[in-house]
Short mmCIF file of C-alpha atoms in Angstrom, two decimals:
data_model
loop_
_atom_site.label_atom_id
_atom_site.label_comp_id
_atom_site.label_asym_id
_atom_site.label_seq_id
_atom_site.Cartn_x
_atom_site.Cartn_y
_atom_site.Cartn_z
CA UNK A 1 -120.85 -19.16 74.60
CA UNK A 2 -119.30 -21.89 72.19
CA UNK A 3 -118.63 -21.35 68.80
CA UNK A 4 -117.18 -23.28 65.73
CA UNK A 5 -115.35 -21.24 63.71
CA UNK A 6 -114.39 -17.55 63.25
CA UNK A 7 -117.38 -16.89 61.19
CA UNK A 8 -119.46 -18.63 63.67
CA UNK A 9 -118.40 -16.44 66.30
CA UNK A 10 -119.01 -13.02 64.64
CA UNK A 11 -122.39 -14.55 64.14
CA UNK A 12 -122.92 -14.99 67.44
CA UNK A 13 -121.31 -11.70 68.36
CA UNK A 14 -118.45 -12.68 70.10
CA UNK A 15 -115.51 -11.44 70.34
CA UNK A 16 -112.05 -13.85 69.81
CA UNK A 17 -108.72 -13.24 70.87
CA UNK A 18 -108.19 -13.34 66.84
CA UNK A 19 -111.01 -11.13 65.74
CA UNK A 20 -109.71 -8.59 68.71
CA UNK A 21 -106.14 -8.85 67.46
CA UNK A 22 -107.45 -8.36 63.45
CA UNK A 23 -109.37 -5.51 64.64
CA UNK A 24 -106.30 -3.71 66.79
CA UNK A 25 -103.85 -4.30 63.57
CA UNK A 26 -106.28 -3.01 61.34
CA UNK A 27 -107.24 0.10 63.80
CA UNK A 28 -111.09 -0.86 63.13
CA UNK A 29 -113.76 -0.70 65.14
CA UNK A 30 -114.67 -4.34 66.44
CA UNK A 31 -118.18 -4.30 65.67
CA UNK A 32 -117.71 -3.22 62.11
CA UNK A 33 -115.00 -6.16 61.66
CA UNK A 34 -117.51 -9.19 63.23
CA UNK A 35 -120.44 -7.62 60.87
CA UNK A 36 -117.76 -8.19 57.69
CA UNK A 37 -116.55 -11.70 59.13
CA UNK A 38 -120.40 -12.94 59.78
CA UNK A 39 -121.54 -11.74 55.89
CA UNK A 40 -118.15 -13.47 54.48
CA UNK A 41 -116.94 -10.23 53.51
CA UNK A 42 -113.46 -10.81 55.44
CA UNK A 43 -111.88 -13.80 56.53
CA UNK A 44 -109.46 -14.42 59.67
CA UNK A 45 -107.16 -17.39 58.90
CA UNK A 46 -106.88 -19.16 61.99
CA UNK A 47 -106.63 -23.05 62.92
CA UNK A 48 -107.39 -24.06 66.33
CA UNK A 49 -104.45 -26.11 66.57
CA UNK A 50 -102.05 -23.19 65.04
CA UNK A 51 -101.27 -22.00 68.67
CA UNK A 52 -98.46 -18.94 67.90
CA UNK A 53 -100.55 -17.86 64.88
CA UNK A 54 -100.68 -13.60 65.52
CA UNK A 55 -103.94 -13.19 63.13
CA UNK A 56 -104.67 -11.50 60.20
CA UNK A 57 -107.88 -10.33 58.17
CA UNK A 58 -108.40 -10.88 54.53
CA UNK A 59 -110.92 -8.71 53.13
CA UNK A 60 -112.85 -5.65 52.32
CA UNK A 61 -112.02 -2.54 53.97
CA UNK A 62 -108.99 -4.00 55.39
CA UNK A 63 -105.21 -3.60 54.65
CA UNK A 64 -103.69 -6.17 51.28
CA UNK A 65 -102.39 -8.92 52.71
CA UNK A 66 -99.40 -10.74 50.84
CA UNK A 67 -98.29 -14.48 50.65
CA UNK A 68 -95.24 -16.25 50.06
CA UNK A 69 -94.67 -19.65 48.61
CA UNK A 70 -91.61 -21.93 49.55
CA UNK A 71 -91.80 -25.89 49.79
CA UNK A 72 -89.13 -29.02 49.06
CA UNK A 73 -89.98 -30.68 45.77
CA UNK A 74 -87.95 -33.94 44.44
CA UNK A 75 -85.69 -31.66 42.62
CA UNK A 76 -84.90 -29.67 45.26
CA UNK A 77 -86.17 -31.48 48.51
CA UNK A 78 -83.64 -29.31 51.09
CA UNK A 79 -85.47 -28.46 54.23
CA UNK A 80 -83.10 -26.66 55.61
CA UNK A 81 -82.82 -23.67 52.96
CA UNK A 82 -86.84 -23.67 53.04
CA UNK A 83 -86.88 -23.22 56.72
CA UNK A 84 -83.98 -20.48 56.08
CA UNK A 85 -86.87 -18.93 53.53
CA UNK A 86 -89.42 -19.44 56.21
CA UNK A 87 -87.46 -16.79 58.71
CA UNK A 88 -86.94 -14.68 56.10
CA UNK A 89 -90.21 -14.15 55.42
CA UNK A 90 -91.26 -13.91 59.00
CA UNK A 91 -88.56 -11.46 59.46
CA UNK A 92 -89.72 -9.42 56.25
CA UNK A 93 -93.47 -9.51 57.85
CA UNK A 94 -95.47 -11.56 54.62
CA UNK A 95 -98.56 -11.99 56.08
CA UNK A 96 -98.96 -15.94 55.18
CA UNK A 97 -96.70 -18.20 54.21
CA UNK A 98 -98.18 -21.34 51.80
CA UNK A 99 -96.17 -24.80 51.92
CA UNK A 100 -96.21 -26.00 48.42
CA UNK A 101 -94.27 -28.90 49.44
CA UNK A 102 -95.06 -31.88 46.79
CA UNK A 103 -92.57 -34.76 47.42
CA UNK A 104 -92.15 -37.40 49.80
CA UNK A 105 -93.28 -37.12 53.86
CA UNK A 106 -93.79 -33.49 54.05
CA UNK A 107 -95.25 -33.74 57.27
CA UNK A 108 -92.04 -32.88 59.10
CA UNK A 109 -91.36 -29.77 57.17
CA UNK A 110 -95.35 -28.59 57.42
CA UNK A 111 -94.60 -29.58 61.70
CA UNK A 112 -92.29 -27.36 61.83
CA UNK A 113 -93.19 -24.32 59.87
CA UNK A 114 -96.14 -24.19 61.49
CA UNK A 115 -94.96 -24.58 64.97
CA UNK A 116 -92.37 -21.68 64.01
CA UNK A 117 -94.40 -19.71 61.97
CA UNK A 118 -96.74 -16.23 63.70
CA UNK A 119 -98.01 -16.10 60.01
CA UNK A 120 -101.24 -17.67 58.42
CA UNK A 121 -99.67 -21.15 56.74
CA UNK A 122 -102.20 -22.21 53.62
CA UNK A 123 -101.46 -25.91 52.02
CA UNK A 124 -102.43 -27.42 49.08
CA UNK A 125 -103.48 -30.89 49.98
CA UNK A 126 -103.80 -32.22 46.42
CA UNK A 127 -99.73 -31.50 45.81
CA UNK A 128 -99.25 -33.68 48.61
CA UNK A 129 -101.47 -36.38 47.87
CA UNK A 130 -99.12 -38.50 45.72
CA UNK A 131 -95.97 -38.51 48.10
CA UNK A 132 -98.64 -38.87 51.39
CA UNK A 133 -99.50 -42.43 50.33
CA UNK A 134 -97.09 -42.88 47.95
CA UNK A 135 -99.37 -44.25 45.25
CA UNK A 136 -99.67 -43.60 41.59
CA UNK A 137 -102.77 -40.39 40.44
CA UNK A 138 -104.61 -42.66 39.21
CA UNK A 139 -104.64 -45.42 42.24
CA UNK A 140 -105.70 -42.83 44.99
CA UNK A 141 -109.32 -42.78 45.82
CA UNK A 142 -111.75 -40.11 46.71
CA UNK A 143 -111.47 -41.08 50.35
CA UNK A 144 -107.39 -41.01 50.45
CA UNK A 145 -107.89 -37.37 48.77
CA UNK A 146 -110.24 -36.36 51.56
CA UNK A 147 -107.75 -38.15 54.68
CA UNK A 148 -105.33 -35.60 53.05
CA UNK A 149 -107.40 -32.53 53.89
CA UNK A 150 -107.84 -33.86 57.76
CA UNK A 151 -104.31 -34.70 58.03
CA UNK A 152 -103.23 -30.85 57.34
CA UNK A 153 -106.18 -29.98 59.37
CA UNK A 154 -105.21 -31.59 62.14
CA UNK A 155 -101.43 -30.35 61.91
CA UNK A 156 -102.66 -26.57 62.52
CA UNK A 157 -103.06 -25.01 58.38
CA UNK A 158 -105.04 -22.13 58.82
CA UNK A 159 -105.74 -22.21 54.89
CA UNK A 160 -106.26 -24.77 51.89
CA UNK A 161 -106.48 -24.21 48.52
CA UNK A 162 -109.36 -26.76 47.47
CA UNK A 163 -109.81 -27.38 43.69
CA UNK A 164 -113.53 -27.81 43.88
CA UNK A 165 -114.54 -25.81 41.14
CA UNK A 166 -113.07 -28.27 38.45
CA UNK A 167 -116.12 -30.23 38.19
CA UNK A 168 -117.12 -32.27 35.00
CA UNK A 169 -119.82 -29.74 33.99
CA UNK A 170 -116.21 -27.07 34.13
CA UNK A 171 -114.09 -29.83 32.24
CA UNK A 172 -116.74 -30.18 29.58
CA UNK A 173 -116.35 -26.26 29.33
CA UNK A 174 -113.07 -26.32 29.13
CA UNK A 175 -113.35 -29.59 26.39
CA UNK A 176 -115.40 -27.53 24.13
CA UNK A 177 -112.89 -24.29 24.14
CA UNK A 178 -109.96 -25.53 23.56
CA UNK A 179 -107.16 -22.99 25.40
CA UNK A 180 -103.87 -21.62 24.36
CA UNK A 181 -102.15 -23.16 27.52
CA UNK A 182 -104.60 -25.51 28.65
CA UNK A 183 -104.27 -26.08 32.42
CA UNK A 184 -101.25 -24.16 34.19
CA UNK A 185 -102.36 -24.53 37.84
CA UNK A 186 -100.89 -27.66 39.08
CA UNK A 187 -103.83 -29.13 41.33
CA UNK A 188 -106.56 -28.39 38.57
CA UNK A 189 -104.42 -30.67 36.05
CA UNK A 190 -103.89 -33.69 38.41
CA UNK A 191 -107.61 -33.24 39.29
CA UNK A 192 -108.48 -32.95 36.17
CA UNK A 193 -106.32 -35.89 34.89
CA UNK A 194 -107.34 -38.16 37.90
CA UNK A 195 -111.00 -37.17 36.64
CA UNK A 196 -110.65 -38.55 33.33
CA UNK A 197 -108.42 -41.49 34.66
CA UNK A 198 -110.92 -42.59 36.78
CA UNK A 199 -114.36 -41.57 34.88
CA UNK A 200 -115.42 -39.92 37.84
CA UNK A 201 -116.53 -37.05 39.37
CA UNK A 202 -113.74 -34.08 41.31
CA UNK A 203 -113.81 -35.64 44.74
CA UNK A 204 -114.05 -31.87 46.30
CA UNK A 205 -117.16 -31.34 44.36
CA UNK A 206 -118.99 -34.60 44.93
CA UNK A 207 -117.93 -34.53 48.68
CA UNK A 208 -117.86 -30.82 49.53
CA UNK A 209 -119.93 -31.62 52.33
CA UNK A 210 -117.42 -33.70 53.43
CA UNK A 211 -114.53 -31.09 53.22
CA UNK A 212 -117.00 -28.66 55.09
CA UNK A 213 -116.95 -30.76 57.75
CA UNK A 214 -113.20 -31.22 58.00
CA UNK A 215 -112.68 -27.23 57.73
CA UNK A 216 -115.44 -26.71 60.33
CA UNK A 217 -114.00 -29.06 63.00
CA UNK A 218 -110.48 -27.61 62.80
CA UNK A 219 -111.89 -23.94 61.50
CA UNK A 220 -109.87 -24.19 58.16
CA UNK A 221 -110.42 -21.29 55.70
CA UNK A 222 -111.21 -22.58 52.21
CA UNK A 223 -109.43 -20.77 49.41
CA UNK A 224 -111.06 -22.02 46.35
CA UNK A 225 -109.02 -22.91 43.98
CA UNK A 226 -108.60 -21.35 40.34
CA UNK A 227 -107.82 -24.94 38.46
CA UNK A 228 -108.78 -22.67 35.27
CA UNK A 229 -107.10 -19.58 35.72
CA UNK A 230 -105.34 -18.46 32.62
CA UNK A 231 -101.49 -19.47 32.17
CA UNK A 232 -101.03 -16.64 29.60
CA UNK A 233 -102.68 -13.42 28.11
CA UNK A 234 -104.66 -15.38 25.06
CA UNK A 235 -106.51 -17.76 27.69
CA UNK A 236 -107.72 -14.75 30.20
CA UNK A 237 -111.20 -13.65 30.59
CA UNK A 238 -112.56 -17.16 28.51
CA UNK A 239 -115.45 -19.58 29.06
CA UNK A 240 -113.42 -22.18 31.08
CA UNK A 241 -112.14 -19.69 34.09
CA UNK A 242 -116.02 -17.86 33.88
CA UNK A 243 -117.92 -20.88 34.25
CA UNK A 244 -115.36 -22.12 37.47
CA UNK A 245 -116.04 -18.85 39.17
CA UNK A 246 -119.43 -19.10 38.85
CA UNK A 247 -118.92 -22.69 40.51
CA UNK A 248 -117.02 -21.16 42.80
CA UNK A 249 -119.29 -18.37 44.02
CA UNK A 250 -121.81 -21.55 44.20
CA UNK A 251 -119.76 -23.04 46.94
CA UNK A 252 -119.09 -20.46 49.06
CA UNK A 253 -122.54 -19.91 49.80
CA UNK A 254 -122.59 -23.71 50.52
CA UNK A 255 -119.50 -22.71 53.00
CA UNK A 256 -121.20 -19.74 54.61
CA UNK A 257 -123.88 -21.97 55.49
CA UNK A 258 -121.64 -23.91 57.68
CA UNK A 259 -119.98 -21.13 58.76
CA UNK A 260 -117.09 -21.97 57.28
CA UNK A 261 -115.05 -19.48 55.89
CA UNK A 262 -113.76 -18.76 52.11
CA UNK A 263 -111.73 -16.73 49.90
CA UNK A 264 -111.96 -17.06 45.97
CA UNK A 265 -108.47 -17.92 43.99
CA UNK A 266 -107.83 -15.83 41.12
CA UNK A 267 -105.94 -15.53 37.71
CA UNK A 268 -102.91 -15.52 35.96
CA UNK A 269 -102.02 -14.08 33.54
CA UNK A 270 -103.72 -11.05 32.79
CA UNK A 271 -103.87 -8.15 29.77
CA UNK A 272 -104.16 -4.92 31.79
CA UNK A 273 -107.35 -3.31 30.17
CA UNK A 274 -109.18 -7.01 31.28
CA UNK A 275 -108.17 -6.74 35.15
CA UNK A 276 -110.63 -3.77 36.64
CA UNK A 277 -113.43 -5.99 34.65
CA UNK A 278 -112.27 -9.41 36.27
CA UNK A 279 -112.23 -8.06 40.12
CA UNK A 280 -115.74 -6.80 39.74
CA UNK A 281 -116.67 -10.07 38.21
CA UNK A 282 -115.33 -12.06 40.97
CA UNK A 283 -117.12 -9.82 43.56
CA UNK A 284 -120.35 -9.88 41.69
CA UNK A 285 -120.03 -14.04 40.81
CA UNK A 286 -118.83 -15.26 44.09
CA UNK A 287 -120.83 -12.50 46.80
CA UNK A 288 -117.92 -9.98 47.65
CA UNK A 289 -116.01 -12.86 49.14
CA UNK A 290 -112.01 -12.03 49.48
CA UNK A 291 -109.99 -12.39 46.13
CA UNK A 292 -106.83 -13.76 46.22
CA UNK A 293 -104.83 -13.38 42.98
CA UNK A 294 -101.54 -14.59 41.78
CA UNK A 295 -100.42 -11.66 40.48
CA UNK A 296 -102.10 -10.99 37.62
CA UNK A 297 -98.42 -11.30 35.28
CA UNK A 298 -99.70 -8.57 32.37
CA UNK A 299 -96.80 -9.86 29.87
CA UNK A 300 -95.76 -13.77 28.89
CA UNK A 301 -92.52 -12.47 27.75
CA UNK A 302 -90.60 -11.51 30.88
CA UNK A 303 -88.81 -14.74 32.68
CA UNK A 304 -86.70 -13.61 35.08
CA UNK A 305 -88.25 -10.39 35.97
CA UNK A 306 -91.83 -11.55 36.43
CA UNK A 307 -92.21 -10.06 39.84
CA UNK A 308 -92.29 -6.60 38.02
CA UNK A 309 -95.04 -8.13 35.87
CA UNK A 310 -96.54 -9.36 38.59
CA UNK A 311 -96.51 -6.54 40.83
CA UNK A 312 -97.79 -3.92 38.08
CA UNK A 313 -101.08 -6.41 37.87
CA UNK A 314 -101.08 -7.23 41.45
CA UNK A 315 -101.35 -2.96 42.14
CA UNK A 316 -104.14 -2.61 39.63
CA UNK A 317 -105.69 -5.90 40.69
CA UNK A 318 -106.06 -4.74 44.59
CA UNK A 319 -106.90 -1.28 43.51
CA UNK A 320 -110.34 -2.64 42.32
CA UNK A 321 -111.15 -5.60 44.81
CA UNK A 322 -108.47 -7.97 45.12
CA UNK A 323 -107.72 -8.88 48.67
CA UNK A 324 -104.68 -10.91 49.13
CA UNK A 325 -101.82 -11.09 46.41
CA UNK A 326 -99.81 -14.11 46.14
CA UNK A 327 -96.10 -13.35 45.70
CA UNK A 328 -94.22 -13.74 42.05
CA UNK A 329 -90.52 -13.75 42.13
CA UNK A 330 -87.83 -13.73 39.35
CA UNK A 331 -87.55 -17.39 38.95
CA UNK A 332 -91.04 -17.79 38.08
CA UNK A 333 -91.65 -20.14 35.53
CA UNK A 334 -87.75 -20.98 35.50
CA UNK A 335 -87.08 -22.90 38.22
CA UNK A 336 -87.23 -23.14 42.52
CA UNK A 337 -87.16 -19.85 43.77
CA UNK A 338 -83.82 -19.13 46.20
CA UNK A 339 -83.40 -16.64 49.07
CA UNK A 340 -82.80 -13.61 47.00
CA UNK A 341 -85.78 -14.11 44.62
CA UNK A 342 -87.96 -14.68 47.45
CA UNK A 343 -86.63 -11.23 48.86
CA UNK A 344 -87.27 -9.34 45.65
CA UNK A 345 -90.74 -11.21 44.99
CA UNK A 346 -91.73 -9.93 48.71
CA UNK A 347 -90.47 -6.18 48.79
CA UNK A 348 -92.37 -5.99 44.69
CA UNK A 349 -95.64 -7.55 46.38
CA UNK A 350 -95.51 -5.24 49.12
CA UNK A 351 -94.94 -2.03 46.85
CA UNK A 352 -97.96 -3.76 44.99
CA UNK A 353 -99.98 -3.61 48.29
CA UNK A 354 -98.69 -0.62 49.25
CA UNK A 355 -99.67 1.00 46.24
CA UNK A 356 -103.13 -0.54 46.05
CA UNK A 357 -103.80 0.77 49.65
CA UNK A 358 -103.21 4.14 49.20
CA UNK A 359 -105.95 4.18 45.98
CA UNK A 360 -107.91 2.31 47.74
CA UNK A 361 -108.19 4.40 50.79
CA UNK A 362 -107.18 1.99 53.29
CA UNK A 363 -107.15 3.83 56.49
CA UNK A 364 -103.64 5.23 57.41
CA UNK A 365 -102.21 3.96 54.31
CA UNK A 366 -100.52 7.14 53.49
CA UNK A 367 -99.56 8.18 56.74
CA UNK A 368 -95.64 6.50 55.93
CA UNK A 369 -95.44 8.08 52.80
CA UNK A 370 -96.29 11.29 54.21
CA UNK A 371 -93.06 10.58 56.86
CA UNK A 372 -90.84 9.65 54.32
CA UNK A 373 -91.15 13.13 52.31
CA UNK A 374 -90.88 15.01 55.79
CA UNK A 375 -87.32 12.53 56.39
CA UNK A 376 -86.90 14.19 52.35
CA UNK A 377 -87.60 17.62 52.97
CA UNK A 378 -85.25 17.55 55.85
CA UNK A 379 -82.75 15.83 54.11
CA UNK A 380 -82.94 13.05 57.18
CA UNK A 381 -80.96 9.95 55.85
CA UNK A 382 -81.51 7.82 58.46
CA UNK A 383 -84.84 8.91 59.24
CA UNK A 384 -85.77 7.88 55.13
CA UNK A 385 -84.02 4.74 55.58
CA UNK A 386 -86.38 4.07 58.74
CA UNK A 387 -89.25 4.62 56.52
CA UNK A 388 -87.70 2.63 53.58
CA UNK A 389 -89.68 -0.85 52.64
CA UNK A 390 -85.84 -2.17 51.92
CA UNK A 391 -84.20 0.16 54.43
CA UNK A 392 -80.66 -2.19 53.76
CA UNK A 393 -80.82 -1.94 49.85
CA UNK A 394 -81.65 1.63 50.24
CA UNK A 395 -78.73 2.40 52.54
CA UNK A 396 -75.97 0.10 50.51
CA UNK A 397 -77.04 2.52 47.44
CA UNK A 398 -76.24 5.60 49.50
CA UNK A 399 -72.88 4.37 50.93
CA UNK A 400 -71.80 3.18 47.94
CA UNK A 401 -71.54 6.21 46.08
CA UNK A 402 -70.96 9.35 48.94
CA UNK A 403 -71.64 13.27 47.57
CA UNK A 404 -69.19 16.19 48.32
CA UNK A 405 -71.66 17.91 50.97
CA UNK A 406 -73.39 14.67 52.98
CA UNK A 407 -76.83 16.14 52.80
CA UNK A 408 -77.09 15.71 49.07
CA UNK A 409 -76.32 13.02 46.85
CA UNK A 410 -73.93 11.91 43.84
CA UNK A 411 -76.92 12.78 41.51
CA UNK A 412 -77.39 16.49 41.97
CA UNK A 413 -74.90 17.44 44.40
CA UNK A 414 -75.02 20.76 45.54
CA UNK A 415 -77.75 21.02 42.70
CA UNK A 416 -80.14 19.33 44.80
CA UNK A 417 -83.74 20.87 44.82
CA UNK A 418 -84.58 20.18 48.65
CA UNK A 419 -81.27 21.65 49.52
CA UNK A 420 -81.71 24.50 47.59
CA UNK A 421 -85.45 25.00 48.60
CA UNK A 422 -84.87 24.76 51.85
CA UNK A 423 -81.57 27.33 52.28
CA UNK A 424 -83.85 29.82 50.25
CA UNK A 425 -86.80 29.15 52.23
CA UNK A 426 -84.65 30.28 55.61
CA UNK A 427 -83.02 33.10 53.69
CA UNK A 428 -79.62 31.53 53.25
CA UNK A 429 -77.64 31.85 50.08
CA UNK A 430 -76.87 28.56 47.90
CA UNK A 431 -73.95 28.82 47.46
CA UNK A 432 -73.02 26.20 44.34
CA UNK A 433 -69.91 26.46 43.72
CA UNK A 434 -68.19 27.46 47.03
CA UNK A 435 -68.44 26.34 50.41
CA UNK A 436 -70.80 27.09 53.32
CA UNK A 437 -69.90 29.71 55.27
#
């Protein structure tokens, strides 16, 4: 039996080498998984012409997946070091990988990540638009913006952020409430700008049908866009980023017709006490589809340690519905991210994810934890390390400060409570201040 996309399949109730795969990672019953995929509950990222892709599942019920973001921009257009952050990310296991790439031909890096990459690869077509036909904002038309969408299609993305929900009817919102920050999402401002350049409509809105199309030939997940989602803690939670989502929730009934699959973009920055609210709003507004947040950063006034901000939102945020958390590293909002950041916006995400899981009751969520404090009780070192999310940072702290008796460490020494537990649990003395006999 043929099928279109993903969604199309679970419709029809068959099974896909990628829906079989989700379900095996994900130790999930099959049946269950198709019935989540056909309502648009979860989503399985996977282009037909991504051929090493190893799939994943976005969605309820399932494990919180993680993304990282690398590209070459004019500033810093070095395709080598990305590609270096590419295997790095593979190697740390991020479940997607987005290519924010917005200068010149980027069709040679986006080639070869994708040919390289066993991880979901999302795009953002309209960062690409300007260097793809190397035009001015203002001079591209609606049908250039489209030719963008088929052209990552057609290379094998398995996911595109689409700025759809920045419509005029949004813009007039957003006109009439005038915002801290205005626009900090960089496709809903050169929408937005090419909107009131040209006195016309969002091409993704007028011609959603057309991007439907596009994502249903090459089965493209749609993650719709957040053009509105707030750029710091006074814009959260207002009238502009309430009325996109309600767009938003709008289109992806539109998708599900087509069997095209969506997720729903997501703030920002975030106050804590407005974050449980906002996930249950997005799950209500847009139908339970998968939320995929960037972040949310709970303080403005942390550069250079917004991956902590980050993470502490993106733990509450998946705790109550979020699906997919986009990674934050240190350089946020300073400058290009490098190898290191990348590595300590990943291992924060995952703790994020990690964290969420377990309150969310993902099934076997705990069941590493629950290793790690037997490798603690027994005092195994190399066992904890095994268990470690950074095993390597975790074992350069231990060898570079080494305790008097090797089963403790330089913190408590022979004070250490598992030690002592443990020698008075067999019926050994302690023995403190002397030896071991």
């Amino acid at each position: 039996m043929d099928y279109t996309t993903q969604m199309d399949a679970a419709r029809k109730g068959i099974i896909t080498d990628e829906i079989k795969t989700v379900a095996e990672k994900e130790n999930m019953d099959v049946n269950e998984l198709m019935k989540l995929i056909a309502e648009g509950k979860v989503v399985v990222p996977a282009n037909k012409n991504h051929k090493n892709l190893s799939a994943e599942g976005v969605g309820k019920r399932l494990k919180t997946k993680i993304n990282v973001n690398l590209g070459i921009s004019k500033d810093c257009c070095n395709i080598d070091l990305e590609l270096d952050k590419v295997k790095k990310a593979i190697d740390m296991k991020a479940e997607a990988i987005m290519d924010l790439s917005c200068f010149g031909k980027t069709k040679e890096f986006r080639t070869r990540l994708i040919g390289m990459s066993p991880a979901m690869i999302g795009t953002v077509p309209m960062y690409d638009a300007v260097g793809f036909y190397d035009k001015e904002l203002k001079d591209i038309s609606a049908e250039e913006l489209l030719g963008v969408i088929e052209t990552h299609a057609k290379d094998g993305v398995d996911f595109m952020t689409i700025h759809a929900g920045i419509n005029r009817e949004t813009a007039e919102v957003f006109n009439r409430n005038p915002r801290l920050m205005n626009f900090v999402s960089r496709g809903g401002s050169l929408l937005y700008a090419w909107m009131k350049l040209n006195n016309k409509e969002n091409p993704f809105y007028e011609y959603f049908d057309k991007v439907l199309d596009i994502c249903e030939k090459y089965d493209v997940t749609i993650s719709l866009g957040d053009a509105c989602r707030p750029g710091c803690l006074n814009d959260s939670t207002d009238a502009s980023q309430i009325k996109e989502l309600m767009t938003l929730g709008e289109l992806a009934k539109r998708a599900w017709k087509r069997n095209v699959q969506v997720m729903i973009e997501g703030p920002g920055h975030m106050a804590l006490n407005e974050i449980e609210a906002n996930m249950m709003m997005e799950k209500k507004l847009c139908h339970d589809a998968p939320f995929y947040v960037l972040g949310p950063i709970v303080t403005d006034i942390a550069p250079g340690y917004d991956h902590i901000t980050s993470a502490i939102g993106g733990a509450i945020a998946a705790t109550y519905g979020a699906d997919f958390l986009c990674y934050v590293t240190p350089a946020e909002h300073l400058r290009l991210p490098d190898l290191d950041d990348m590595k300590e916006g990943i291992i924060a995400t995952k703790i994020a994810a990690h964290a969420a899981d377990i309150a969310k009751g993902v099934n076997g969520a705990r069941d590493i934890d629950n290793s790690m404090a037997k490798a603690r009780r027994e005092l195994d070192w190399n066992k904890m390390f095994e268990f470690a999310i950074d095993p390597d940072k975790a074992r350069m702290y231990r060898e570079s400060s080494r305790p008097e008796d090797e089963k403790t460490c330089t913190m408590c020494g022979k004070m250490c409570a598992v030690r002592n537990m443990n020698k008075v649990m067999e019926g050994k003395n302690i023995n403190i201040l002397r030896d071991d006999n």
